[in-house]
Coordinates of C-alpha atoms in Angstrom, one line a residue:
X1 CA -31.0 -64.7 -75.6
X2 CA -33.8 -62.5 -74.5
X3 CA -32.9 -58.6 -74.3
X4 CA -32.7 -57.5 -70.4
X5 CA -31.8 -54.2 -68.7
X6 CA -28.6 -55.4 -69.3
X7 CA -29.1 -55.2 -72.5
X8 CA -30.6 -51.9 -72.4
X9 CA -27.7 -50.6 -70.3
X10 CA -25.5 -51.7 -72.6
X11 CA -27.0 -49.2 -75.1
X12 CA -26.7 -46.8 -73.2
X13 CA -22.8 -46.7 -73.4
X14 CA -21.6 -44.9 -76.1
X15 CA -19.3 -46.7 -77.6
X16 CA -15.6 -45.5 -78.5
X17 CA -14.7 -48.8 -80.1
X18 CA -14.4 -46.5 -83.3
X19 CA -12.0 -44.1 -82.2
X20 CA -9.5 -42.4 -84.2
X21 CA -7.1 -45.1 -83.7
X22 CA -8.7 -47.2 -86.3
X23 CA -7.5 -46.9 -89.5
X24 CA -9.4 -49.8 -91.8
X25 CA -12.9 -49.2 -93.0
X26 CA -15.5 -51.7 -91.3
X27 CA -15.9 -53.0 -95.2
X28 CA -12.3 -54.1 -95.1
X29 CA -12.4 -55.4 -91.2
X30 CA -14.9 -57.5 -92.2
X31 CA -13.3 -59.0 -95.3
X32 CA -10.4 -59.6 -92.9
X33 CA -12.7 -60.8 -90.2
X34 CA -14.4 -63.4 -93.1
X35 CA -10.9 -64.8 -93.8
X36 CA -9.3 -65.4 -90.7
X37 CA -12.9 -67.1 -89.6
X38 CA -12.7 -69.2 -92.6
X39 CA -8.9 -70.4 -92.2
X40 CA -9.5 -71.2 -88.5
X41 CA -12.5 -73.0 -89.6
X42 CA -10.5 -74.9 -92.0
X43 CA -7.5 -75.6 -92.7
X44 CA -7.5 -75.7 -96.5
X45 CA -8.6 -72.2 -96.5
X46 CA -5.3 -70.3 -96.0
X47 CA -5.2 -66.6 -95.8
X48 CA -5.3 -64.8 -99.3
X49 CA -1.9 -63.1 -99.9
X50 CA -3.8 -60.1 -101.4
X51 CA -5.0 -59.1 -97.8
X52 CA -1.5 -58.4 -96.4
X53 CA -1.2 -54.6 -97.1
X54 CA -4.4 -53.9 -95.4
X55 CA -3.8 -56.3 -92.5
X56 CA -0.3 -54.9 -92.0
X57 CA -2.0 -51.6 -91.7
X58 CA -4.1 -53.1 -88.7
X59 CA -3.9 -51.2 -85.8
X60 CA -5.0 -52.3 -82.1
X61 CA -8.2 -51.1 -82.1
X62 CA -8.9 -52.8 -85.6
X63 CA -8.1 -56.0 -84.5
X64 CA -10.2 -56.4 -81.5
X65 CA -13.2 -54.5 -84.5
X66 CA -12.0 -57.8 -86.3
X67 CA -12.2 -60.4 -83.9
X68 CA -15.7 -59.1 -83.0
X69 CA -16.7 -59.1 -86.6
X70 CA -15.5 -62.5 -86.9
X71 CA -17.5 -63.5 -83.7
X72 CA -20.3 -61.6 -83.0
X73 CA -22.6 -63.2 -80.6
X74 CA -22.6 -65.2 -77.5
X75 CA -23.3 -68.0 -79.2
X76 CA -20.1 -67.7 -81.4
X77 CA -17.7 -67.8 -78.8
X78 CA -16.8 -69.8 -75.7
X79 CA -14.9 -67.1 -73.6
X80 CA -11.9 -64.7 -74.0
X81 CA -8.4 -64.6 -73.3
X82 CA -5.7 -61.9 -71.8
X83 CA -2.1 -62.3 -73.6
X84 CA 1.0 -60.3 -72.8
X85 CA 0.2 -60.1 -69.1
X86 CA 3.9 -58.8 -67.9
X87 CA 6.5 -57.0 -68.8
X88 CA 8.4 -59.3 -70.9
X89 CA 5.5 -60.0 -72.9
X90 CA 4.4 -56.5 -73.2
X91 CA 7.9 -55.5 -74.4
X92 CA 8.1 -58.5 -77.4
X93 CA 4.2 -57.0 -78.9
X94 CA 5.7 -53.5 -78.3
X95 CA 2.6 -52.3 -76.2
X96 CA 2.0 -51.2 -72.9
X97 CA -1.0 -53.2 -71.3
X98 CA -2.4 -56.7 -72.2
X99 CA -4.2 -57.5 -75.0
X100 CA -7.2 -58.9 -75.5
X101 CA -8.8 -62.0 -77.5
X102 CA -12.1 -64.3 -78.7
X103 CA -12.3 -67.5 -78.3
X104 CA -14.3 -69.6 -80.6
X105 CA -17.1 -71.7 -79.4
X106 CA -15.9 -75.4 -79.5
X107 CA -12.3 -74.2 -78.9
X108 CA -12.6 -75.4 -75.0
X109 CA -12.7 -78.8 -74.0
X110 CA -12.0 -80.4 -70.9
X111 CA -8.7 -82.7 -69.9
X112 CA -9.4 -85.7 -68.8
X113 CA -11.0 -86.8 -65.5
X114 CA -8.0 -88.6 -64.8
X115 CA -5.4 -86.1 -63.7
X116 CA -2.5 -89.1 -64.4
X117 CA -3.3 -89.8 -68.1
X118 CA -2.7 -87.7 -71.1
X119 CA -5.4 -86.2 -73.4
X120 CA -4.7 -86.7 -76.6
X121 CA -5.8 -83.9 -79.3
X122 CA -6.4 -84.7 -83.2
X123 CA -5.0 -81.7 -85.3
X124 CA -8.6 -81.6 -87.1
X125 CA -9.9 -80.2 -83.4
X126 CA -7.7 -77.3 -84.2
X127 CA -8.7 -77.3 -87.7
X128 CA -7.0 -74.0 -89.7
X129 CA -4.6 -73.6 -86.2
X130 CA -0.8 -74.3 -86.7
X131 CA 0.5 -75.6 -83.3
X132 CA 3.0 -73.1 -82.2
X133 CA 3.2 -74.3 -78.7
X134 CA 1.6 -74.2 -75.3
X135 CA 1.2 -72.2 -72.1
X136 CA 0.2 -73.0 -68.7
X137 CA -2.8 -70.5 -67.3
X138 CA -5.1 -69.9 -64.5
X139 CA -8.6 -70.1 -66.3
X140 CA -12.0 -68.7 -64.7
X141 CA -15.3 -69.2 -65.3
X142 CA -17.6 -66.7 -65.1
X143 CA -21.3 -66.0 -63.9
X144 CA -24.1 -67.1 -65.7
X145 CA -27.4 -64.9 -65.9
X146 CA -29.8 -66.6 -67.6
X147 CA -31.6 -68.2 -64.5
X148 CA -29.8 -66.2 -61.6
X149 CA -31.6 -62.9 -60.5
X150 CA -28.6 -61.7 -58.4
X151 CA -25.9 -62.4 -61.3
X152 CA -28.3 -60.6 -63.4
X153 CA -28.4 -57.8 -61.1
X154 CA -25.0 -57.5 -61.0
X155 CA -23.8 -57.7 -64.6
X156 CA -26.3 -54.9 -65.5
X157 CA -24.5 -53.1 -63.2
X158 CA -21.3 -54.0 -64.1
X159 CA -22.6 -53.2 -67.7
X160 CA -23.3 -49.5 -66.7
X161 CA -20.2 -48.5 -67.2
X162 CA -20.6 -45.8 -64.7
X163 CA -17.1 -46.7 -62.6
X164 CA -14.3 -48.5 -62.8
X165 CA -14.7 -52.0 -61.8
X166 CA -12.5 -53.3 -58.9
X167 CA -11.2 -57.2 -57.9
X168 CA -13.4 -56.9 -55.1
X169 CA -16.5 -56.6 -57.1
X170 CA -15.5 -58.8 -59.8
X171 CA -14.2 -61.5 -57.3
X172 CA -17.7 -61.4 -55.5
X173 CA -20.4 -60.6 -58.2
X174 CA -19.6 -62.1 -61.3
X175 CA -16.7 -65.0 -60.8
X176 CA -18.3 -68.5 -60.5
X177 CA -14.8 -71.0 -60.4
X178 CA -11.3 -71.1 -61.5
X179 CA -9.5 -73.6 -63.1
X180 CA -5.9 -74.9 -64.1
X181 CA -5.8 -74.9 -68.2
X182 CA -3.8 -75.0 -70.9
X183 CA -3.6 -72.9 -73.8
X184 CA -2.7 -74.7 -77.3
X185 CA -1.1 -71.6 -79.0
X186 CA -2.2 -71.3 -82.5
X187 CA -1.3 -69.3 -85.9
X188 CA -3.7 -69.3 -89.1
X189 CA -0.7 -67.0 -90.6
X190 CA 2.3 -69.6 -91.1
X191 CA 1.7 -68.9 -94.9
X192 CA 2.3 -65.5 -94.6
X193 CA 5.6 -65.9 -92.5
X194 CA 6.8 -68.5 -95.3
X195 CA 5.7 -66.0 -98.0
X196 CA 8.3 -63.7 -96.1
X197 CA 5.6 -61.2 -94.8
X198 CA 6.4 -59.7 -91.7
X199 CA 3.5 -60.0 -88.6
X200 CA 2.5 -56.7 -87.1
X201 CA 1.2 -56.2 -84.1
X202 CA -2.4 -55.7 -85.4
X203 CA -1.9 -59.0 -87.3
X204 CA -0.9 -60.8 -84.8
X205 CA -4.0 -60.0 -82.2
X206 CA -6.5 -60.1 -85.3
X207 CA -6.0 -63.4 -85.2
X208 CA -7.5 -64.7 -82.2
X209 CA -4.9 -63.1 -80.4
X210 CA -2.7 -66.5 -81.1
X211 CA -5.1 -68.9 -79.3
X212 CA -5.5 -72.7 -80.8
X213 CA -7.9 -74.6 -78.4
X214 CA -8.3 -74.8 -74.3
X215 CA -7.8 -77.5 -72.0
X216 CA -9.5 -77.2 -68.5
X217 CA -9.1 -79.3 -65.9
X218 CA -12.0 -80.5 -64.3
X219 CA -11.3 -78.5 -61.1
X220 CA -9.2 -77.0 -58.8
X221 CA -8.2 -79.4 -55.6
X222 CA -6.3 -77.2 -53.9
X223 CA -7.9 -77.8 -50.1
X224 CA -11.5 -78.8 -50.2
X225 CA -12.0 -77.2 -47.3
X226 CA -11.4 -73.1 -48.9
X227 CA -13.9 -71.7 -50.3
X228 CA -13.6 -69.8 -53.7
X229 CA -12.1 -66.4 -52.5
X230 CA -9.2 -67.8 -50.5
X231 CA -8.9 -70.4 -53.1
X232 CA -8.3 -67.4 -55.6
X233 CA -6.2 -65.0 -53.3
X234 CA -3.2 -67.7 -53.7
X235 CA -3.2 -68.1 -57.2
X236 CA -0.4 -66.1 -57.3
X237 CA 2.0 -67.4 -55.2
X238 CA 1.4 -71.1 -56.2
X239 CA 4.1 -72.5 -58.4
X240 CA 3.1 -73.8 -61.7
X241 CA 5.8 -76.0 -63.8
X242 CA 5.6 -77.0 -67.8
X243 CA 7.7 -79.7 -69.1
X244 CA 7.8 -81.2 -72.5
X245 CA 8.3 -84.8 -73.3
X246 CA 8.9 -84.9 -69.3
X247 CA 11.7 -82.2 -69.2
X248 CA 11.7 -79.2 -67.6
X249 CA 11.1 -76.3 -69.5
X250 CA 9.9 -73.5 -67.3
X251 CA 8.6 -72.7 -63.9
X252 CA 6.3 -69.8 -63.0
X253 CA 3.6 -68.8 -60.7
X254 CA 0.6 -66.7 -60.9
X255 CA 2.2 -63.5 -59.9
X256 CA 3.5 -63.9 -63.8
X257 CA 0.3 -62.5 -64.5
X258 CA -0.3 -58.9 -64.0
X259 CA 0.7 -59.9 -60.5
X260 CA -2.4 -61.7 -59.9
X261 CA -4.7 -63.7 -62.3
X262 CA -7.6 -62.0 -60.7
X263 CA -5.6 -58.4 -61.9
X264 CA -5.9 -60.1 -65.4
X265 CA -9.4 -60.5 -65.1
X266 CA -10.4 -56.9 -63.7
X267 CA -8.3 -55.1 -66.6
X268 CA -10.3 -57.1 -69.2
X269 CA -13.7 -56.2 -67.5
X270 CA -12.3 -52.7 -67.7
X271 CA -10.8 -52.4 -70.9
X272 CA -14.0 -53.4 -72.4
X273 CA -16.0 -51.2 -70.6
X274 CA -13.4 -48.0 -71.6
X275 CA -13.3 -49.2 -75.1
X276 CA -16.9 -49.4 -75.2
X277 CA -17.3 -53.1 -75.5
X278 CA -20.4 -53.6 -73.0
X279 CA -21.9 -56.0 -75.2
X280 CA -18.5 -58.1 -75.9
X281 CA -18.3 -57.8 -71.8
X282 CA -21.8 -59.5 -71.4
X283 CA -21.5 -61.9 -73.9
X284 CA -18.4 -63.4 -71.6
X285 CA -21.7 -64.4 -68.9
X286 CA -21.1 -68.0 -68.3
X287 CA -18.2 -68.4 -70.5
X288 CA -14.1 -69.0 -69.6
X289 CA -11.8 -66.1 -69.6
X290 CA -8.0 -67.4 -69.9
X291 CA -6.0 -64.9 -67.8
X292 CA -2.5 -65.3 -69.5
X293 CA 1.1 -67.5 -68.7
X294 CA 2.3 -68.2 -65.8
X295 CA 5.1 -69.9 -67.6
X296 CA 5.9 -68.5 -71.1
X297 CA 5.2 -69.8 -74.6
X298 CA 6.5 -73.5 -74.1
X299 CA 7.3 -74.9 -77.5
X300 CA 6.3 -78.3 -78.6
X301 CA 5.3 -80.5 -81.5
X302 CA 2.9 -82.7 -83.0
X303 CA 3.5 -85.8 -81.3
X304 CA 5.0 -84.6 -78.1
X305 CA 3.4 -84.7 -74.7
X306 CA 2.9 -80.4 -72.9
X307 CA 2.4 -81.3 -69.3
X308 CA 1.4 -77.9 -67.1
X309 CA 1.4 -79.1 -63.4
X310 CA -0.5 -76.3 -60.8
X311 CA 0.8 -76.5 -57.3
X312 CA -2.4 -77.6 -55.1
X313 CA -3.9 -79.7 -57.7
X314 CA -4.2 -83.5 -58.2
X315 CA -2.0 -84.7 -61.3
X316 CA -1.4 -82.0 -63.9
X317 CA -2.9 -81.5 -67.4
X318 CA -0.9 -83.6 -70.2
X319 CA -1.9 -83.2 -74.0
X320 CA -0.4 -84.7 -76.7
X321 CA -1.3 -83.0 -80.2
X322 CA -1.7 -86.5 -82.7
X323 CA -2.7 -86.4 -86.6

């Protein structure tokens, strides 16, 4: 990608991603970084035992150093998720505002174009991932730059860093779409847990923040007649259900997430900016941000159908994870 203002704003943020809170050297983030890239990668290539002491060391701050390390460019990555979006799920990670995480490129794909059939997922498309179950989410996709002089304009702003980005701006100046999606939840450290380690925290978000793969459906039906804004301002009062194998298992609505989905999205764009993340920030331009559950952590296995079904739209999203 060719360097822009943005670019050169983004250097002109000092960065505090470095802050005291870290406690790993960037030698040993990026031998942890090399690992967990190489598990998720493939699935023969379990994590080395011998990293556990320093990875149970991890604190926040060194796992988002990790996951950056491990993904680096725009190029590696195909957007970003939120996790832990409400209370309950702040209280089980023991922390007090979301978290963050990468997504790898090729880890979002699209459901099928028939809202009524089910897509069915190979376990070698989430090569090193150990299912661990599914969530339904409100997805967005955001602004592109590359060939859109406004967008451009507005991310270098953005960029700055020089206040505290609100839903308003975000909402108007850099969200292009949202979609309903499914998170496949994910693990590369089911070797640790049967080796008896216990997952910290740090662990935990080091490793892509426990994301598998994406499913997006193709788009959002609810009245064709709204535009985008009013489309967004009821995410969170629309109901969104999950069932598994056809039963019920949970039913949720947006407001599960940070009270709005749009919320999630500002305190990501904000986060990075405080933390000093500019450049993680831009290279989201054009990619898919996953906003967190509206219904839980919705166990399932290998061979069962995950159906997510999103008040306003056509059909729902069913996937079927098949050897």
């Amino acid at each position: 990608m060719a360097a822009t203002a943005a670019h050169v704003a983004i250097r002109n943020v000092r960065s505090r991603l470095f802050s005291s809170e870290a406690k790993l050297s960037p030698s040993t983030l990026a031998t942890i970084a090399g690992a967990l890239r190489d598990a998720r990668a493939d699935k023969s290539k379990s994590l080395p035992l011998d990293l556990v002491p320093d990875m149970q060391k991890m604190t926040i701050n060194d796992a988002y150093r990790t996951q950056k390390l491990a993904y680096p460019t725009s190029n590696a990555i195909a957007g970003a998720k939120c996790g832990a979006t409400n209370e309950k799920g702040m209280s089980a990670f023991g922390i007090k505002e979301p978290f963050r995480g990468l997504i790898p490129s090729g880890c979002v794909i699209s459901a099928s174009s028939d809202p009524e059939s089910v897509l069915q997922v190979t376990a070698a498309q989430l090569k090193g991932s150990v299912l661990r179950g599914g969530e339904a989410e409100w997805c967005f996709l955001l602004k592109d730059y590359c060939n859109d002089d406004d967008a451009k304009i507005s991310w270098e702003k953005i960029c700055s860093g020089e206040s505290e980005v609100t839903e308003d701006v975000i909402l108007r100046d850099i969200v292009a779409d949202v979609f309903p999606a499914v998170e496949i939840c994910g693990s590369r450290m089911t070797g640790f847990v049967e080796a008896g380690v216990e997952l910290t925290t740090g662990m935990k978000i080091a490793d892509g923040a426990g994301n598998g793969l994406v499913v997006i459906a193709d788009t959002y039906q609810i009245g064709d007649n709204l535009d985008l804004n009013e489309k967004i301002s009821k995410l969170a009062e629309l109901t969104v259900t999950s069932k598994v194998e056809g039963s019920l298992r949970t039913v949720g609505s947006g407001a599960e997430v940070y009270s709005h989905p749009l919320k999630s999205l500002t305190w990501l764009v904000n986060h990075l900016l405080k933390c000093g993340e500019s450049d993680t920030l831009l290279m989201l331009a054009g990619k898919h941000v996953m906003t967190g559950t509206c219904t839980g952590l919705d166990g399932f296995k290998e061979g069962e159908i995950f159906e997510a079904i999103f008040e306003g739209y056509a059909g729902s999203i069913k996937v079927q994870v098949v050897p």
